[in-house]
Backbone as a printed PyTorch tensor [residue, N CA C, xyz], in Angstrom:
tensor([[[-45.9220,  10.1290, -18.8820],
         [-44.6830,  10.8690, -19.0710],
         [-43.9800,  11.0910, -17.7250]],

        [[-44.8070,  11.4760, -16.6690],
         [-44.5310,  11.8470, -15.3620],
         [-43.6400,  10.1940, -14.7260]],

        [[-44.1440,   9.2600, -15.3310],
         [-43.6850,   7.7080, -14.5340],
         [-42.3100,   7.2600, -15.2960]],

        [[-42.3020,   7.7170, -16.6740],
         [-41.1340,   8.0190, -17.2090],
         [-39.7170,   8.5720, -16.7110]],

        [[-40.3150,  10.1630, -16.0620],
         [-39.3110,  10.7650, -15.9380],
         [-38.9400,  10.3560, -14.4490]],

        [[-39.8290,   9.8200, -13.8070],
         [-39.6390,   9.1800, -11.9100],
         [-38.7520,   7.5230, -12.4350]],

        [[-38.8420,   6.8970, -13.3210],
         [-38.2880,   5.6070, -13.7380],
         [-36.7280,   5.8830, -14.3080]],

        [[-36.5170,   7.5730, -15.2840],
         [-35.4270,   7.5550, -15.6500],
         [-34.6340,   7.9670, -14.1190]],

        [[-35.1490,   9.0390, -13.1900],
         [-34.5920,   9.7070, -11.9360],
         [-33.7230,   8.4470, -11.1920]],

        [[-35.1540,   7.2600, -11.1720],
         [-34.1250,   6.3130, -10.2310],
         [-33.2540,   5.0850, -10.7190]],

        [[-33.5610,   5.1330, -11.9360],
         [-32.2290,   4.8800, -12.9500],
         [-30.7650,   5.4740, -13.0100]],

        [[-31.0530,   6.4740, -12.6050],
         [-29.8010,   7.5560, -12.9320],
         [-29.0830,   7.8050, -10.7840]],

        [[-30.0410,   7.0370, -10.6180],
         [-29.7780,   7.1900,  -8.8120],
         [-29.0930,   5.8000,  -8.5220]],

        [[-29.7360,   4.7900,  -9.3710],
         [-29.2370,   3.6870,  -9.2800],
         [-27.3830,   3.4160,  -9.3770]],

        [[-27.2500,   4.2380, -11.0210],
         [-26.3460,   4.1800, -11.6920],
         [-25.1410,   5.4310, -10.7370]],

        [[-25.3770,   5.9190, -10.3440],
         [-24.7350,   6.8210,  -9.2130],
         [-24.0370,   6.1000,  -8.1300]],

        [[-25.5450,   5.5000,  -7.0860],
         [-25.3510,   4.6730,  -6.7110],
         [-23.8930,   3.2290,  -6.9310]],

        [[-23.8600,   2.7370,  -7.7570],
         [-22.8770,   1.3550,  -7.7840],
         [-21.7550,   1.9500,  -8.6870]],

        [[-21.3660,   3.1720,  -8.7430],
         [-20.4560,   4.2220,  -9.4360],
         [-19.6920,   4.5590,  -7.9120]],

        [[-20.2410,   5.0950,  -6.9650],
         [-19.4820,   5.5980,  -5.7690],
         [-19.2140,   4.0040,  -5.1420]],

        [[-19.9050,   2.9640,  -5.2550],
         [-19.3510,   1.5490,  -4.5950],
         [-18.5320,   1.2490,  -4.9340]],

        [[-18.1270,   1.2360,  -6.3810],
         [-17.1530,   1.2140,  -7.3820],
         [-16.1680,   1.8090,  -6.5070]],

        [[-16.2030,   3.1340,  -6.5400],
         [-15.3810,   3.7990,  -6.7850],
         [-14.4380,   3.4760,  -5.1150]],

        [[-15.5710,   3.0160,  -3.9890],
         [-14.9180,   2.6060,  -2.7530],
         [-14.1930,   1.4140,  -2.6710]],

        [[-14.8260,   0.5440,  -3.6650],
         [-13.7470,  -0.7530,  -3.2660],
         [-12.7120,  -0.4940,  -4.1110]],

        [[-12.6980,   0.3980,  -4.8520],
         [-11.0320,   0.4250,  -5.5420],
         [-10.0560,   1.3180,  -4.7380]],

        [[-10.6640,   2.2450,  -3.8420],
         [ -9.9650,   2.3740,  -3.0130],
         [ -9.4670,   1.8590,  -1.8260]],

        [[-10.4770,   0.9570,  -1.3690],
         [-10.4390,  -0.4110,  -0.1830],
         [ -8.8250,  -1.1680,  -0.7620]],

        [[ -9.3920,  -1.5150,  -2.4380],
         [ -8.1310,  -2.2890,  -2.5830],
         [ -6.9940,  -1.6640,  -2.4600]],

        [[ -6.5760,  -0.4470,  -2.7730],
         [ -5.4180,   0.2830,  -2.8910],
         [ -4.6430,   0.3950,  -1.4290]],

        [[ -5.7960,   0.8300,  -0.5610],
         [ -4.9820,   0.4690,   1.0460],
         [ -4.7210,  -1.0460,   1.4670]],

        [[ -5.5380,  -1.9210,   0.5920],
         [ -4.9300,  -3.1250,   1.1850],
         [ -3.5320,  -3.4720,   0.5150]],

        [[ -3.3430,  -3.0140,  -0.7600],
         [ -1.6540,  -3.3390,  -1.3310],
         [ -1.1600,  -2.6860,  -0.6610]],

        [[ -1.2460,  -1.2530,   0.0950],
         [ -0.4320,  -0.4640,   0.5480],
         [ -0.2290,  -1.0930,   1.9940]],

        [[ -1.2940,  -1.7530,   2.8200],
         [ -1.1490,  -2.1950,   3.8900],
         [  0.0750,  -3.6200,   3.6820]],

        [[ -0.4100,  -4.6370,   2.3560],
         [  0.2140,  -5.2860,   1.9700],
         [  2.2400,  -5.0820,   1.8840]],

        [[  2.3230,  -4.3720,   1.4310],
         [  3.5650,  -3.3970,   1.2350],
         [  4.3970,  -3.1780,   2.4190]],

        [[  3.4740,  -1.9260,   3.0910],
         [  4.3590,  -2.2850,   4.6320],
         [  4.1440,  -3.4610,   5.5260]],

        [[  3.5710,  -4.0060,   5.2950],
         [  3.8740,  -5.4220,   5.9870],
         [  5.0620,  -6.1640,   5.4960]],

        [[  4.8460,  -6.3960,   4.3270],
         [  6.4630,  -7.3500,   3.4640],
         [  7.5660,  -6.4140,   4.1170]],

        [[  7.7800,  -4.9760,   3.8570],
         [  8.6710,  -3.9600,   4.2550],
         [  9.2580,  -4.5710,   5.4730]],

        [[  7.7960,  -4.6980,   6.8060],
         [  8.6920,  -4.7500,   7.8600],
         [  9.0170,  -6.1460,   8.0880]],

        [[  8.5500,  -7.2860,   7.6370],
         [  8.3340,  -8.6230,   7.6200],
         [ 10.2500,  -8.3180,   7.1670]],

        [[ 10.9430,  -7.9610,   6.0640],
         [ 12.1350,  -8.2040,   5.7220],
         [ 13.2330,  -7.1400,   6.7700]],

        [[ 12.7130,  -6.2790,   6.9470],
         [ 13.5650,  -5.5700,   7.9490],
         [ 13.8660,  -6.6170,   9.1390]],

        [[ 12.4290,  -7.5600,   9.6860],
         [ 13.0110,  -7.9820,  10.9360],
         [ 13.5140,  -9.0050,  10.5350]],

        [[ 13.5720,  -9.8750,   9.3470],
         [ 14.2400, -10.8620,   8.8060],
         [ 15.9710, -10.4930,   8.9760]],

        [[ 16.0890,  -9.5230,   8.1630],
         [ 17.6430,  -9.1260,   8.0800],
         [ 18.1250,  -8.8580,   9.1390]],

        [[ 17.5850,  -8.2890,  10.3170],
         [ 18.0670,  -7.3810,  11.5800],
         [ 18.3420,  -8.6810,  12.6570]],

        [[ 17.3690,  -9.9040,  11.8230],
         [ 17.6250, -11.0220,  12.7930],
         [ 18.7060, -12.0580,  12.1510]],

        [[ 18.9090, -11.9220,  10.6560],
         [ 19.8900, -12.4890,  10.5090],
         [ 21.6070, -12.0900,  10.4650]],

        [[ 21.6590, -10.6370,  10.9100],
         [ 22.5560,  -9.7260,  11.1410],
         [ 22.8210, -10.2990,  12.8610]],

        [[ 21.6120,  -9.9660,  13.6650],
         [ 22.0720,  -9.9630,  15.0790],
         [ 22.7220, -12.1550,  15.5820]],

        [[ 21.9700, -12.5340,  14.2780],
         [ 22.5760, -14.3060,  14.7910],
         [ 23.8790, -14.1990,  13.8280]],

        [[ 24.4480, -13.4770,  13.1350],
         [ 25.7880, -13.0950,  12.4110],
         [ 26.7480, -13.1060,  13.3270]],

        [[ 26.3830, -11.8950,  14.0360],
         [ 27.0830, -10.9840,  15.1100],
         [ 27.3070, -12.1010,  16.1680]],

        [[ 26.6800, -12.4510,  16.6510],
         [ 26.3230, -13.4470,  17.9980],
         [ 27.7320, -15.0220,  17.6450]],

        [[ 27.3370, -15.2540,  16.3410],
         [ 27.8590, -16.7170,  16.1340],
         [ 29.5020, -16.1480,  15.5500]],

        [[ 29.7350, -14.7670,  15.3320],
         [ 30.8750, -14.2060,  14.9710],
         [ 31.7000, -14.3670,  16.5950]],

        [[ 30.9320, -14.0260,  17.2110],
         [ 31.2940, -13.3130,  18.8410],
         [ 32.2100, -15.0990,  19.2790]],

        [[ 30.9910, -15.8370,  19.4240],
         [ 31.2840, -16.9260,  19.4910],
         [ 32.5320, -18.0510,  18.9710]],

        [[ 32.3890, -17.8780,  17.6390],
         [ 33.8810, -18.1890,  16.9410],
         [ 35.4030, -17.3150,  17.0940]],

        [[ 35.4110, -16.2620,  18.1840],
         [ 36.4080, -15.6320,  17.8730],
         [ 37.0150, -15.8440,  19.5810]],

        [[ 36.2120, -15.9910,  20.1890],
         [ 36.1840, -16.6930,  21.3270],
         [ 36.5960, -18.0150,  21.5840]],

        [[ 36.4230, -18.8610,  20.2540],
         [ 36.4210, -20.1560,  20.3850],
         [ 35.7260, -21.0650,  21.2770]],

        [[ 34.2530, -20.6300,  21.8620],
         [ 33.6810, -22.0570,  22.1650],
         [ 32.4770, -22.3690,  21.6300]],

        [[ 33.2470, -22.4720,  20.4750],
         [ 31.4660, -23.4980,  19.5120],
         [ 32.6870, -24.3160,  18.7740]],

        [[ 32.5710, -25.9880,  19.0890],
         [ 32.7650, -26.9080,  18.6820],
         [ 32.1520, -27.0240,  16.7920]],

        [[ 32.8300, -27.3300,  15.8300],
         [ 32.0220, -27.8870,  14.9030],
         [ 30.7000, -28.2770,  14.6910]],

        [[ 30.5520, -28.5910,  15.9230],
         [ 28.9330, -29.8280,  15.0080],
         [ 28.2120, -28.9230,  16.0150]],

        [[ 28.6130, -27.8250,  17.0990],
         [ 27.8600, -27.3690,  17.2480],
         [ 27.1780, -25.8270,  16.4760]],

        [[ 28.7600, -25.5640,  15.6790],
         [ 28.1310, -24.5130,  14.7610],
         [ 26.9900, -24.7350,  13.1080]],

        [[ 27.5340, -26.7640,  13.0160],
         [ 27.1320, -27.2650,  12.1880],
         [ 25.2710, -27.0730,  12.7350]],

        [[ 25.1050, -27.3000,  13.7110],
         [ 23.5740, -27.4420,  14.3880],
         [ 23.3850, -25.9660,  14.1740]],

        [[ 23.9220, -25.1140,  14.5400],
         [ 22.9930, -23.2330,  14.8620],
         [ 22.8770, -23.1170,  12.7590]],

        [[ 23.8170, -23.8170,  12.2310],
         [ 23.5730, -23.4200,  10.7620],
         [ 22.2620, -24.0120,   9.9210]],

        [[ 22.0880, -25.2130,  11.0990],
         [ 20.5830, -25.7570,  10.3100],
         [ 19.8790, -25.3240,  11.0600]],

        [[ 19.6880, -24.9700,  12.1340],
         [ 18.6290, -23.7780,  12.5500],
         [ 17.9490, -22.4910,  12.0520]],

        [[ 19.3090, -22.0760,  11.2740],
         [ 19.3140, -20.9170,  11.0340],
         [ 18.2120, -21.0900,   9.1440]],

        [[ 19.0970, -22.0430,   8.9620],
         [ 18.4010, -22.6920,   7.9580],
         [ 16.8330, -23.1330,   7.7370]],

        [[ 16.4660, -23.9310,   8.7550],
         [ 15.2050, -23.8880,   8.8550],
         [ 14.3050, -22.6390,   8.8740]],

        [[ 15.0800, -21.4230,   9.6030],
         [ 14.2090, -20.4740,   9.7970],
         [ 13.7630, -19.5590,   8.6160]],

        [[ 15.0500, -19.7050,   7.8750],
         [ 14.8780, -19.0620,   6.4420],
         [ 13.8910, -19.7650,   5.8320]],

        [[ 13.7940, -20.8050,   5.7080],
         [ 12.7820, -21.8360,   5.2880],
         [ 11.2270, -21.5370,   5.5250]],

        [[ 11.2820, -21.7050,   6.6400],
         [  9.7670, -21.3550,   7.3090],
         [  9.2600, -19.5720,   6.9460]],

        [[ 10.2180, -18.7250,   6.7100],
         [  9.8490, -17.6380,   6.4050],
         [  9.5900, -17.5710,   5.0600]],

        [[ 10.2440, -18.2350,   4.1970],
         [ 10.2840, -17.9080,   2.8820],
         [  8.4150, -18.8960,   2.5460]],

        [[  8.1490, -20.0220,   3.2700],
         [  7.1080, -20.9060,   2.9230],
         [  5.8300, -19.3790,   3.2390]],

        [[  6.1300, -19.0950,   4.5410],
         [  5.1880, -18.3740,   4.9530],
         [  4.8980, -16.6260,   3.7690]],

        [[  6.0480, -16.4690,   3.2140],
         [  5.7660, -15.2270,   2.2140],
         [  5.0700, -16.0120,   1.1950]],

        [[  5.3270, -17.3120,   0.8960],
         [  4.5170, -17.4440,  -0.4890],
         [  3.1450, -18.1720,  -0.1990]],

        [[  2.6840, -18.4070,   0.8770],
         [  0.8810, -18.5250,   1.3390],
         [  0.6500, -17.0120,   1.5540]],

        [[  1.4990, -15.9830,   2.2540],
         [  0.4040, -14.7850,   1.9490],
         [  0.6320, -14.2330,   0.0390]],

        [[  1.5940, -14.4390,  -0.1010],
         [  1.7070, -14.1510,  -1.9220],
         [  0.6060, -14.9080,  -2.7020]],

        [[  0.1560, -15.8750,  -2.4840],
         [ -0.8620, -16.7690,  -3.1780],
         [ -2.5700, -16.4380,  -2.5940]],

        [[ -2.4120, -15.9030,  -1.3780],
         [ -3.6540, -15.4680,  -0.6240],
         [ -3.8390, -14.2330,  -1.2600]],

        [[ -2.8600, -13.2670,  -1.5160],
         [ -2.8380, -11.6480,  -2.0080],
         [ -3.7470, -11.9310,  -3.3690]],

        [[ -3.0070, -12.8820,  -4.3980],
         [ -3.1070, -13.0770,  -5.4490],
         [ -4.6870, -13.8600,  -5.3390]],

        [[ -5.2140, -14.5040,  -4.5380],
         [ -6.2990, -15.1720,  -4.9130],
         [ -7.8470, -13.5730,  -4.3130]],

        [[ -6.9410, -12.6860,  -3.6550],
         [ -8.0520, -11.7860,  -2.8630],
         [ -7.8110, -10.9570,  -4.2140]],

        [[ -6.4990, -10.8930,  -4.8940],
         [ -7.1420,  -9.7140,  -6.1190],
         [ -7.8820, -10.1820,  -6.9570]],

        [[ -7.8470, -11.8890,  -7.2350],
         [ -8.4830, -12.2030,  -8.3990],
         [-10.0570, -11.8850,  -7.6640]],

        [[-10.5350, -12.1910,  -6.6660],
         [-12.1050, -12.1030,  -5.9310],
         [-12.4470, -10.5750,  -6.5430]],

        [[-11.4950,  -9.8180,  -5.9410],
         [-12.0140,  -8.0290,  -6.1390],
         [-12.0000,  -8.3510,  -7.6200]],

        [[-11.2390,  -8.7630,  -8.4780],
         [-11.8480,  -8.2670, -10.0270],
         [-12.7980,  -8.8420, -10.2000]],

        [[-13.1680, -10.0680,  -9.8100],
         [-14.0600, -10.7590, -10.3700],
         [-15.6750,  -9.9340,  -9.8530]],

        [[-15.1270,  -9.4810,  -8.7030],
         [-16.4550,  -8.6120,  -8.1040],
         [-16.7860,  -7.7050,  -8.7460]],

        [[-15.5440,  -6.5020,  -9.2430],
         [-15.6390,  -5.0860,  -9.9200],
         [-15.9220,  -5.8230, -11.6170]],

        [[-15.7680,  -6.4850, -12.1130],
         [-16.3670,  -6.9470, -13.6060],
         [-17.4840,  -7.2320, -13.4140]],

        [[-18.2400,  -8.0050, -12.1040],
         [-19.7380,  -8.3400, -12.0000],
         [-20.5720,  -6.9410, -11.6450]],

        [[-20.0840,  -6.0470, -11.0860],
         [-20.3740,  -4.5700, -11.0610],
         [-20.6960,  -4.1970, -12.3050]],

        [[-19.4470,  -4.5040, -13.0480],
         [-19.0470,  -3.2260, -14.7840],
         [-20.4970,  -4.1240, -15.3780]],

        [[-20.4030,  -5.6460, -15.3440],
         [-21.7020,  -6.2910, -15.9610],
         [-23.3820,  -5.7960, -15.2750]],

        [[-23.5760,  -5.0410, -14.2690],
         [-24.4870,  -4.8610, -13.6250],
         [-24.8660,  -2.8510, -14.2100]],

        [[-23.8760,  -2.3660, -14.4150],
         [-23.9820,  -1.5720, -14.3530],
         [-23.9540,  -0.9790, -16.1410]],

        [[-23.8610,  -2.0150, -16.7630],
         [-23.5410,  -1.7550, -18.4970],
         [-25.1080,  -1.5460, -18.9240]],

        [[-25.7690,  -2.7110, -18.4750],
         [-27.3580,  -2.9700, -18.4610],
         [-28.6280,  -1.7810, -18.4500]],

        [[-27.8430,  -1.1650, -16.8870],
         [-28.7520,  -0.1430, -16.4540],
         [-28.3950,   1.1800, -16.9920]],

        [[-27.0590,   1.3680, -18.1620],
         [-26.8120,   2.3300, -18.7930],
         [-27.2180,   2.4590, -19.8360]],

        [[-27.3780,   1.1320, -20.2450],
         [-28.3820,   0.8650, -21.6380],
         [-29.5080,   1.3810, -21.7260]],

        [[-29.9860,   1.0550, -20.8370],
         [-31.5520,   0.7910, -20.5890],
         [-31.8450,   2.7410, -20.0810]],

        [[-30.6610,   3.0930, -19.7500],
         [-31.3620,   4.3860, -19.6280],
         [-30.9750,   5.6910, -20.6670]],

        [[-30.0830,   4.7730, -21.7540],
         [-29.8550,   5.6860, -22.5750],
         [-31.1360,   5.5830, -23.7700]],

        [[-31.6600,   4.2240, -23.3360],
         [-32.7370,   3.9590, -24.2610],
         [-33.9790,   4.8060, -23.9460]],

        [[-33.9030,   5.1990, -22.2250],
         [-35.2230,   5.8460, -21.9600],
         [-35.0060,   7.2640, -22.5250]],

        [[-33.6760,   7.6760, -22.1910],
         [-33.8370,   9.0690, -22.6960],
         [-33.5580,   9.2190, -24.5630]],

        [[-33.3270,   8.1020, -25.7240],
         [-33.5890,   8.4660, -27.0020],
         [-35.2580,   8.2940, -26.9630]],

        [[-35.8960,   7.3400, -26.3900],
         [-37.6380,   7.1920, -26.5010],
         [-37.9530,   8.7490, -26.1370]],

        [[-37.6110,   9.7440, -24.7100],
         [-37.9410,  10.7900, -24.2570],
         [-38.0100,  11.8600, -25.4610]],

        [[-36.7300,  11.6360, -26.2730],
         [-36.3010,  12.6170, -26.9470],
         [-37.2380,  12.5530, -28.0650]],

        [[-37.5120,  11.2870, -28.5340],
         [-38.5730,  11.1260, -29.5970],
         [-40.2880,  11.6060, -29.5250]]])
């Protein structure tokens, strides 16, 4: 009876146990969207602030008159490319975000499967106890 009640104790220590792990990586994940978040935040602030200040600059320039055609034609595919390269680069971390949440669920369901077992098994010890 005594090996019983030391088998249900660290059953119930176990189940405690991978309940507070649980309960840390769902908060791990929550600062990483939130870290996620302000990153995009400032990632578009310096996007705009830089496509505002090459606005301003190529405004300055045209009102002045010395940018030739083909040379404003050139700063526009520059400018172009850069949008380009930023927009490629948001959707490898968008597809990286998306492949690190699918890992965490797949981790926290192999948990919920680890932890269904040892709830079983100890609801079974305590109806045998009760009997």
């Amino acid at each position: 009876m005594h090996a019983a009640a030391a088998a249900a104790h660290r059953g119930f220590l176990l189940l405690l146990l991978l309940l507070v792990l649980l309960v840390l990586l769902q908060h791990l994940l929550l600062l990483l969207v939130l870290l996620l978040v302000l990153l995009r935040g400032a990632r578009v602030a310096l996007r705009v602030a830089a496509a505002a200040a090459a606005a301003a600059s190529l405004q300055q320039q045209q009102v002045a008159g010395s940018i030739p055609a083909a040379a404003h034609h050139h700063q526009q595919q520059q400018q172009d490319a850069a949008v380009y390269l930023v927009q490629q680069q948001e959707q490898q971390q968008e597809q990286q975000q998306q492949q690190q949440q699918q890992q965490e669920q797949q981790q926290q369901e192999e948990l919920a499967g680890v932890c269904t077992p040892v709830l079983h098994q100890q609801q079974q010890q305590q109806q045998q106890q009760q009997h």
